[in-house]
Amino acid sequence: DAKTTQPNSMESNEEEPVHLPCNHSTISGTDYIHWYRQLPSQGPEYVIHGLTSNVNNRMASLAIAEDRKSSTLILHRATLRDAAVYYCAWLTDSWGKFQFGAGTQVVVTP
Amino acid sequence: DAGITQSPRYKITETGRQVTLMCHQTWSHSYMFWYRQDLGHGLRLIYYSAAADITDKGEVPDGYVVSRSKTENFPLTLESATRSQTSVYFCASTRLMTGANSPLHFGNGTRLTVT
């Protein structure tokens, strides 16, 4: 069965980096790894996605293991606004079913 | 404004009543999805649609009906609401599905309470 595992929570001080791991050992070789974050009372918001190589955008960086069985979302300088639940996700079939991890609650301390 | 909107934002209904949750997107995305989010279960796929008039079941479809006569709209109907359908419902859309090289865009959700 497809499975995605993430730690329940992580804590960081403001302005410090945060590394959020995700294991997705059954992902196929052609499916992209996605990351979303969810603020309270809002829908999930797209953060970043990638296939094999590392990816950067204005929100975060995504480091993908060479075997693609895991990835790490990197928030370079955490701010209080980054406090949210972060989900990794990937497509488990061609019909649109995304497998979401249970999410990691990020707590940022001033 | 471009985007994906859900209505209503909050809904309280009684057991046995029919209720429809609306979802509208302005991007002309082909794929649309309905998820429910419950504590302890994360995001679970109810139904999805690859295009107008093409829909299929997801992980937890029982008790729900969808239709998609127009690309931009994807309503979700609870034919006879039950307390177990109390949840937060999210609609999402995306442009492409091949390998998922396109992000999902979510609405802000509908919080449904069935009494």
PDB file of C-alpha atoms in Angstrom:
ATOM      1  CA  ASP A   1       0.000   0.000   0.000  1.00  0.00           C
ATOM      2  CA  ALA A   2       1.084   3.520  -0.684  1.00  0.00           C
ATOM      3  CA  LYS A   3       2.294   5.207   2.454  1.00  0.00           C
ATOM      4  CA  THR A   4       3.660   8.611   3.304  1.00  0.00           C
ATOM      5  CA  THR A   5       5.180   9.261   6.734  1.00  0.00           C
ATOM      6  CA  GLN A   6       5.996  12.545   8.409  1.00  0.00           C
ATOM      7  CA  PRO A   7       6.867  13.543  11.982  1.00  0.00           C
ATOM      8  CA  ASN A   8       3.922  14.873  13.972  1.00  0.00           C
ATOM      9  CA  SER A   9       5.532  18.161  14.911  1.00  0.00           C
ATOM     10  CA  MET A  10       8.690  20.226  14.764  1.00  0.00           C
ATOM     11  CA  GLU A  11       9.702  23.324  16.621  1.00  0.00           C
ATOM     12  CA  SER A  12      12.021  26.077  15.500  1.00  0.00           C
ATOM     13  CA  ASN A  13      13.170  29.486  16.609  1.00  0.00           C
ATOM     14  CA  GLU A  14      12.352  32.440  14.442  1.00  0.00           C
ATOM     15  CA  GLU A  15      14.941  33.172  11.723  1.00  0.00           C
ATOM     16  CA  GLU A  16      16.369  29.646  11.940  1.00  0.00           C
ATOM     17  CA  PRO A  17      16.035  26.994   9.217  1.00  0.00           C
ATOM     18  CA  VAL A  18      13.484  24.219   9.434  1.00  0.00           C
ATOM     19  CA  HIS A  19      13.990  20.841   7.773  1.00  0.00           C
ATOM     20  CA  LEU A  20      10.808  18.811   7.335  1.00  0.00           C
ATOM     21  CA  PRO A  21      11.306  15.186   6.285  1.00  0.00           C
ATOM     22  CA  CYS A  22       8.900  12.941   4.423  1.00  0.00           C
ATOM     23  CA  ASN A  23       9.248   9.270   3.530  1.00  0.00           C
ATOM     24  CA  HIS A  24       7.441   8.090   0.406  1.00  0.00           C
ATOM     25  CA  SER A  25       9.093   4.770  -0.312  1.00  0.00           C
ATOM     26  CA  THR A  26       6.487   3.509  -2.820  1.00  0.00           C
ATOM     27  CA  ILE A  27       6.400   6.518  -5.127  1.00  0.00           C
ATOM     28  CA  SER A  28       6.840   5.693  -8.809  1.00  0.00           C
ATOM     29  CA  GLY A  29       9.766   6.995 -10.802  1.00  0.00           C
ATOM     30  CA  THR A  30       7.701   9.471 -12.802  1.00  0.00           C
ATOM     31  CA  ASP A  31       5.458  11.079 -10.173  1.00  0.00           C
ATOM     32  CA  TYR A  32       6.198  14.449  -8.675  1.00  0.00           C
ATOM     33  CA  ILE A  33       6.540  15.020  -4.957  1.00  0.00           C
ATOM     34  CA  HIS A  34       4.412  17.883  -3.688  1.00  0.00           C
ATOM     35  CA  TRP A  35       4.378  19.906  -0.486  1.00  0.00           C
ATOM     36  CA  TYR A  36       1.461  21.905   0.843  1.00  0.00           C
ATOM     37  CA  ARG A  37       0.906  23.879   3.997  1.00  0.00           C
ATOM     38  CA  GLN A  38      -2.294  24.620   5.847  1.00  0.00           C
ATOM     39  CA  LEU A  39      -2.923  27.574   8.113  1.00  0.00           C
ATOM     40  CA  PRO A  40      -5.771  27.405  10.643  1.00  0.00           C
ATOM     41  CA  SER A  41      -9.230  27.636   9.071  1.00  0.00           C
ATOM     42  CA  GLN A  42      -7.811  27.709   5.548  1.00  0.00           C
ATOM     43  CA  GLY A  43      -7.408  25.242   2.736  1.00  0.00           C
ATOM     44  CA  PRO A  44      -4.039  23.679   1.965  1.00  0.00           C
ATOM     45  CA  GLU A  45      -1.745  25.983   0.034  1.00  0.00           C
ATOM     46  CA  TYR A  46       0.789  24.832  -2.545  1.00  0.00           C
ATOM     47  CA  VAL A  47       4.423  25.250  -1.478  1.00  0.00           C
ATOM     48  CA  ILE A  48       6.629  23.413  -3.958  1.00  0.00           C
ATOM     49  CA  HIS A  49       6.942  20.273  -6.053  1.00  0.00           C
ATOM     50  CA  GLY A  50       9.754  18.373  -7.748  1.00  0.00           C
ATOM     51  CA  LEU A  51      10.727  15.153  -9.507  1.00  0.00           C
ATOM     52  CA  THR A  52      14.383  14.287  -9.031  1.00  0.00           C
ATOM     53  CA  SER A  53      16.637  17.242  -8.537  1.00  0.00           C
ATOM     54  CA  ASN A  54      16.476  19.863  -5.834  1.00  0.00           C
ATOM     55  CA  VAL A  55      14.008  22.681  -6.379  1.00  0.00           C
ATOM     56  CA  ASN A  56      13.865  26.221  -5.037  1.00  0.00           C
ATOM     57  CA  ASN A  57      11.207  28.905  -5.039  1.00  0.00           C
ATOM     58  CA  ARG A  58      10.448  32.002  -3.026  1.00  0.00           C
ATOM     59  CA  MET A  59       8.761  29.999  -0.283  1.00  0.00           C
ATOM     60  CA  ALA A  60      11.079  27.058   0.272  1.00  0.00           C
ATOM     61  CA  SER A  61      13.536  24.529  -1.096  1.00  0.00           C
ATOM     62  CA  LEU A  62      12.886  20.869  -1.772  1.00  0.00           C
ATOM     63  CA  ALA A  63      15.663  18.322  -1.484  1.00  0.00           C
ATOM     64  CA  ILE A  64      14.853  14.940  -3.002  1.00  0.00           C
ATOM     65  CA  ALA A  65      16.876  11.858  -2.140  1.00  0.00           C
ATOM     66  CA  GLU A  66      18.654  10.179  -5.016  1.00  0.00           C
ATOM     67  CA  ASP A  67      16.511   7.043  -4.629  1.00  0.00           C
ATOM     68  CA  ARG A  68      13.381   9.242  -4.359  1.00  0.00           C
ATOM     69  CA  LYS A  69      12.196   7.389  -1.283  1.00  0.00           C
ATOM     70  CA  SER A  70      12.326  10.519   0.813  1.00  0.00           C
ATOM     71  CA  SER A  71      12.384  14.280   0.526  1.00  0.00           C
ATOM     72  CA  THR A  72      12.990  17.248   2.784  1.00  0.00           C
ATOM     73  CA  LEU A  73      11.239  20.588   2.696  1.00  0.00           C
ATOM     74  CA  ILE A  74      13.536  23.376   3.844  1.00  0.00           C
ATOM     75  CA  LEU A  75      12.271  26.675   5.180  1.00  0.00           C
ATOM     76  CA  HIS A  76      15.445  28.726   5.190  1.00  0.00           C
ATOM     77  CA  ARG A  77      14.487  31.328   7.781  1.00  0.00           C
ATOM     78  CA  ALA A  78      11.371  30.501   9.722  1.00  0.00           C
ATOM     79  CA  THR A  79       8.995  33.324  10.524  1.00  0.00           C
ATOM     80  CA  LEU A  80       5.928  33.338  12.732  1.00  0.00           C
ATOM     81  CA  ARG A  81       3.819  33.254   9.555  1.00  0.00           C
ATOM     82  CA  ASP A  82       5.349  29.866   8.685  1.00  0.00           C
ATOM     83  CA  ALA A  83       3.591  28.229  11.627  1.00  0.00           C
ATOM     84  CA  ALA A  84       1.285  25.753   9.901  1.00  0.00           C
ATOM     85  CA  VAL A  85       0.763  22.078   9.155  1.00  0.00           C
ATOM     86  CA  TYR A  86       2.957  20.929   6.273  1.00  0.00           C
ATOM     87  CA  TYR A  87       1.915  17.995   4.112  1.00  0.00           C
ATOM     88  CA  CYS A  88       3.902  16.050   1.579  1.00  0.00           C
ATOM     89  CA  ALA A  89       1.861  14.407  -1.147  1.00  0.00           C
ATOM     90  CA  TRP A  90       2.249  12.416  -4.333  1.00  0.00           C
ATOM     91  CA  LEU A  91       0.055  10.875  -6.982  1.00  0.00           C
ATOM     92  CA  THR A  92      -0.693   7.205  -6.320  1.00  0.00           C
ATOM     93  CA  ASP A  93      -2.563   6.437  -9.532  1.00  0.00           C
ATOM     94  CA  SER A  94      -3.326   7.936 -12.900  1.00  0.00           C
ATOM     95  CA  TRP A  95      -6.876   8.809 -11.888  1.00  0.00           C
ATOM     96  CA  GLY A  96      -6.045  11.670  -9.609  1.00  0.00           C
ATOM     97  CA  LYS A  97      -5.653  10.173  -6.176  1.00  0.00           C
ATOM     98  CA  PHE A  98      -3.040  12.091  -4.226  1.00  0.00           C
ATOM     99  CA  GLN A  99      -1.619  10.365  -1.179  1.00  0.00           C
ATOM    100  CA  PHE A 100      -1.186  12.953   1.570  1.00  0.00           C
ATOM    101  CA  GLY A 101       0.982  12.441   4.594  1.00  0.00           C
ATOM    102  CA  ALA A 102      -0.522  13.047   8.021  1.00  0.00           C
ATOM    103  CA  GLY A 103       1.274  16.381   8.170  1.00  0.00           C
ATOM    104  CA  THR A 104       3.863  18.016  10.405  1.00  0.00           C
ATOM    105  CA  GLN A 105       2.810  20.831  12.705  1.00  0.00           C
ATOM    106  CA  VAL A 106       5.529  23.491  12.622  1.00  0.00           C
ATOM    107  CA  VAL A 107       5.773  25.681  15.703  1.00  0.00           C
ATOM    108  CA  VAL A 108       7.889  28.830  15.425  1.00  0.00           C
ATOM    109  CA  THR A 109       9.067  30.444  18.626  1.00  0.00           C
ATOM    110  CA  PRO A 110       9.966  34.161  18.683  1.00  0.00           C
TER     111      PRO A 110
ATOM    112  CA  ASP B   1     -10.790  37.421  -9.049  1.00  0.00           C
ATOM    113  CA  ALA B   2      -9.297  34.236 -10.424  1.00  0.00           C
ATOM    114  CA  GLY B   3      -9.276  31.307  -8.080  1.00  0.00           C
ATOM    115  CA  ILE B   4     -11.319  28.564  -6.550  1.00  0.00           C
ATOM    116  CA  THR B   5     -14.254  29.405  -4.339  1.00  0.00           C
ATOM    117  CA  GLN B   6     -16.438  27.227  -2.165  1.00  0.00           C
ATOM    118  CA  SER B   7     -19.849  27.997  -0.763  1.00  0.00           C
ATOM    119  CA  PRO B   8     -21.227  28.090   1.781  1.00  0.00           C
ATOM    120  CA  ARG B   9     -18.337  28.556   4.185  1.00  0.00           C
ATOM    121  CA  TYR B  10     -20.342  27.106   7.078  1.00  0.00           C
ATOM    122  CA  LYS B  11     -23.434  24.921   7.014  1.00  0.00           C
ATOM    123  CA  ILE B  12     -25.514  23.281   9.700  1.00  0.00           C
ATOM    124  CA  THR B  13     -28.081  20.730   8.595  1.00  0.00           C
ATOM    125  CA  GLU B  14     -30.171  17.990  10.113  1.00  0.00           C
ATOM    126  CA  THR B  15     -29.810  14.261   9.684  1.00  0.00           C
ATOM    127  CA  GLY B  16     -31.623  13.044   6.598  1.00  0.00           C
ATOM    128  CA  ARG B  17     -31.628  16.327   4.723  1.00  0.00           C
ATOM    129  CA  GLN B  18     -30.059  16.811   1.329  1.00  0.00           C
ATOM    130  CA  VAL B  19     -27.315  19.401   1.134  1.00  0.00           C
ATOM    131  CA  THR B  20     -25.170  20.607  -1.757  1.00  0.00           C
ATOM    132  CA  LEU B  21     -21.726  22.112  -1.431  1.00  0.00           C
ATOM    133  CA  MET B  22     -20.631  24.317  -4.303  1.00  0.00           C
ATOM    134  CA  CYS B  23     -17.222  24.667  -5.892  1.00  0.00           C
ATOM    135  CA  HIS B  24     -16.303  27.082  -8.671  1.00  0.00           C
ATOM    136  CA  GLN B  25     -12.918  27.662 -10.328  1.00  0.00           C
ATOM    137  CA  THR B  26     -11.971  30.331 -12.851  1.00  0.00           C
ATOM    138  CA  TRP B  27      -8.830  28.756 -14.334  1.00  0.00           C
ATOM    139  CA  SER B  28     -10.591  26.243 -16.638  1.00  0.00           C
ATOM    140  CA  HIS B  29      -8.636  23.447 -14.962  1.00  0.00           C
ATOM    141  CA  SER B  30      -9.568  20.019 -16.262  1.00  0.00           C
ATOM    142  CA  TYR B  31      -9.218  18.132 -12.986  1.00  0.00           C
ATOM    143  CA  MET B  32     -11.278  18.832  -9.895  1.00  0.00           C
ATOM    144  CA  PHE B  33     -11.468  17.025  -6.565  1.00  0.00           C
ATOM    145  CA  TRP B  34     -13.458  16.847  -3.371  1.00  0.00           C
ATOM    146  CA  TYR B  35     -11.685  15.996  -0.112  1.00  0.00           C
ATOM    147  CA  ARG B  36     -12.902  15.748   3.430  1.00  0.00           C
ATOM    148  CA  GLN B  37     -10.676  16.478   6.384  1.00  0.00           C
ATOM    149  CA  ASP B  38     -11.265  14.951   9.790  1.00  0.00           C
ATOM    150  CA  LEU B  39      -9.079  14.817  12.872  1.00  0.00           C
ATOM    151  CA  GLY B  40      -7.093  11.611  12.792  1.00  0.00           C
ATOM    152  CA  HIS B  41      -7.812  10.906   9.122  1.00  0.00           C
ATOM    153  CA  GLY B  42      -6.146  13.736   7.278  1.00  0.00           C
ATOM    154  CA  LEU B  43      -7.315  14.533   3.753  1.00  0.00           C
ATOM    155  CA  ARG B  44      -9.399  11.832   2.118  1.00  0.00           C
ATOM    156  CA  LEU B  45     -10.545  11.906  -1.492  1.00  0.00           C
ATOM    157  CA  ILE B  46     -14.308  11.632  -1.994  1.00  0.00           C
ATOM    158  CA  TYR B  47     -14.720  12.122  -5.758  1.00  0.00           C
ATOM    159  CA  TYR B  48     -12.750  13.531  -8.604  1.00  0.00           C
ATOM    160  CA  SER B  49     -13.374  14.647 -12.151  1.00  0.00           C
ATOM    161  CA  ALA B  50     -11.030  14.631 -15.143  1.00  0.00           C
ATOM    162  CA  ALA B  51     -13.264  16.864 -17.296  1.00  0.00           C
ATOM    163  CA  ALA B  52     -16.858  17.931 -17.738  1.00  0.00           C
ATOM    164  CA  ASP B  53     -19.143  14.882 -17.556  1.00  0.00           C
ATOM    165  CA  ILE B  54     -16.282  12.628 -16.390  1.00  0.00           C
ATOM    166  CA  THR B  55     -16.308  11.769 -12.698  1.00  0.00           C
ATOM    167  CA  ASP B  56     -15.140   8.860 -10.596  1.00  0.00           C
ATOM    168  CA  LYS B  57     -15.079   7.670  -7.016  1.00  0.00           C
ATOM    169  CA  GLY B  58     -12.247   8.292  -4.633  1.00  0.00           C
ATOM    170  CA  GLU B  59     -11.484   6.723  -1.307  1.00  0.00           C
ATOM    171  CA  VAL B  60     -14.712   7.520   0.613  1.00  0.00           C
ATOM    172  CA  PRO B  61     -17.571   8.080  -1.901  1.00  0.00           C
ATOM    173  CA  ASP B  62     -20.493   6.462  -0.048  1.00  0.00           C
ATOM    174  CA  GLY B  63     -23.327   8.892   0.680  1.00  0.00           C
ATOM    175  CA  TYR B  64     -22.101  11.508  -1.795  1.00  0.00           C
ATOM    176  CA  VAL B  65     -23.033  12.389  -5.360  1.00  0.00           C
ATOM    177  CA  VAL B  66     -21.220  14.701  -7.773  1.00  0.00           C
ATOM    178  CA  SER B  67     -21.901  16.165 -11.163  1.00  0.00           C
ATOM    179  CA  ARG B  68     -19.900  18.263 -13.566  1.00  0.00           C
ATOM    180  CA  SER B  69     -21.908  19.701 -16.416  1.00  0.00           C
ATOM    181  CA  LYS B  70     -19.535  22.674 -16.803  1.00  0.00           C
ATOM    182  CA  THR B  71     -15.755  22.717 -16.495  1.00  0.00           C
ATOM    183  CA  GLU B  72     -15.773  25.433 -13.848  1.00  0.00           C
ATOM    184  CA  ASN B  73     -18.294  23.911 -11.422  1.00  0.00           C
ATOM    185  CA  PHE B  74     -18.115  20.732  -9.376  1.00  0.00           C
ATOM    186  CA  PRO B  75     -20.928  20.497  -6.800  1.00  0.00           C
ATOM    187  CA  LEU B  76     -20.950  17.825  -4.092  1.00  0.00           C
ATOM    188  CA  THR B  77     -24.316  16.597  -2.813  1.00  0.00           C
ATOM    189  CA  LEU B  78     -25.027  14.693   0.347  1.00  0.00           C
ATOM    190  CA  GLU B  79     -28.260  12.944  -0.541  1.00  0.00           C
ATOM    191  CA  SER B  80     -29.299  12.162   3.035  1.00  0.00           C
ATOM    192  CA  ALA B  81     -26.881  13.679   5.502  1.00  0.00           C
ATOM    193  CA  THR B  82     -25.621  11.631   8.451  1.00  0.00           C
ATOM    194  CA  ARG B  83     -23.707  12.711  11.550  1.00  0.00           C
ATOM    195  CA  SER B  84     -20.623  10.871  10.283  1.00  0.00           C
ATOM    196  CA  GLN B  85     -20.519  13.344   7.397  1.00  0.00           C
ATOM    197  CA  THR B  86     -19.791  16.205   9.778  1.00  0.00           C
ATOM    198  CA  SER B  87     -16.444  17.385   8.473  1.00  0.00           C
ATOM    199  CA  VAL B  88     -14.556  20.092   6.651  1.00  0.00           C
ATOM    200  CA  TYR B  89     -14.852  19.704   2.896  1.00  0.00           C
ATOM    201  CA  PHE B  90     -12.254  21.007   0.465  1.00  0.00           C
ATOM    202  CA  CYS B  91     -12.531  21.378  -3.262  1.00  0.00           C
ATOM    203  CA  ALA B  92      -9.355  21.424  -5.351  1.00  0.00           C
ATOM    204  CA  SER B  93      -8.394  21.761  -8.985  1.00  0.00           C
ATOM    205  CA  THR B  94      -5.324  21.272 -11.127  1.00  0.00           C
ATOM    206  CA  ARG B  95      -4.349  21.835 -14.727  1.00  0.00           C
ATOM    207  CA  LEU B  96      -2.603  18.556 -15.535  1.00  0.00           C
ATOM    208  CA  MET B  97      -2.410  15.132 -13.951  1.00  0.00           C
ATOM    209  CA  THR B  98       0.351  13.339 -15.883  1.00  0.00           C
ATOM    210  CA  GLY B  99       2.925  12.625 -13.193  1.00  0.00           C
ATOM    211  CA  ALA B 100       1.249  15.447 -11.244  1.00  0.00           C
ATOM    212  CA  ASN B 101       3.558  18.124 -12.657  1.00  0.00           C
ATOM    213  CA  SER B 102       1.065  20.771 -11.702  1.00  0.00           C
ATOM    214  CA  PRO B 103       0.038  21.961  -8.236  1.00  0.00           C
ATOM    215  CA  LEU B 104      -3.320  21.399  -6.617  1.00  0.00           C
ATOM    216  CA  HIS B 105      -5.214  24.571  -5.788  1.00  0.00           C
ATOM    217  CA  PHE B 106      -7.577  24.305  -2.833  1.00  0.00           C
ATOM    218  CA  GLY B 107     -10.572  26.332  -1.814  1.00  0.00           C
ATOM    219  CA  ASN B 108     -10.977  27.576   1.748  1.00  0.00           C
ATOM    220  CA  GLY B 109     -13.346  24.813   2.652  1.00  0.00           C
ATOM    221  CA  THR B 110     -16.898  24.304   3.858  1.00  0.00           C
ATOM    222  CA  ARG B 111     -17.381  23.352   7.491  1.00  0.00           C
ATOM    223  CA  LEU B 112     -20.438  21.115   7.598  1.00  0.00           C
ATOM    224  CA  THR B 113     -22.167  20.091  10.796  1.00  0.00           C
ATOM    225  CA  VAL B 114     -24.916  17.475  10.708  1.00  0.00           C
ATOM    226  CA  THR B 115     -27.095  17.465  13.821  1.00  0.00           C
TER     227      THR B 115
END
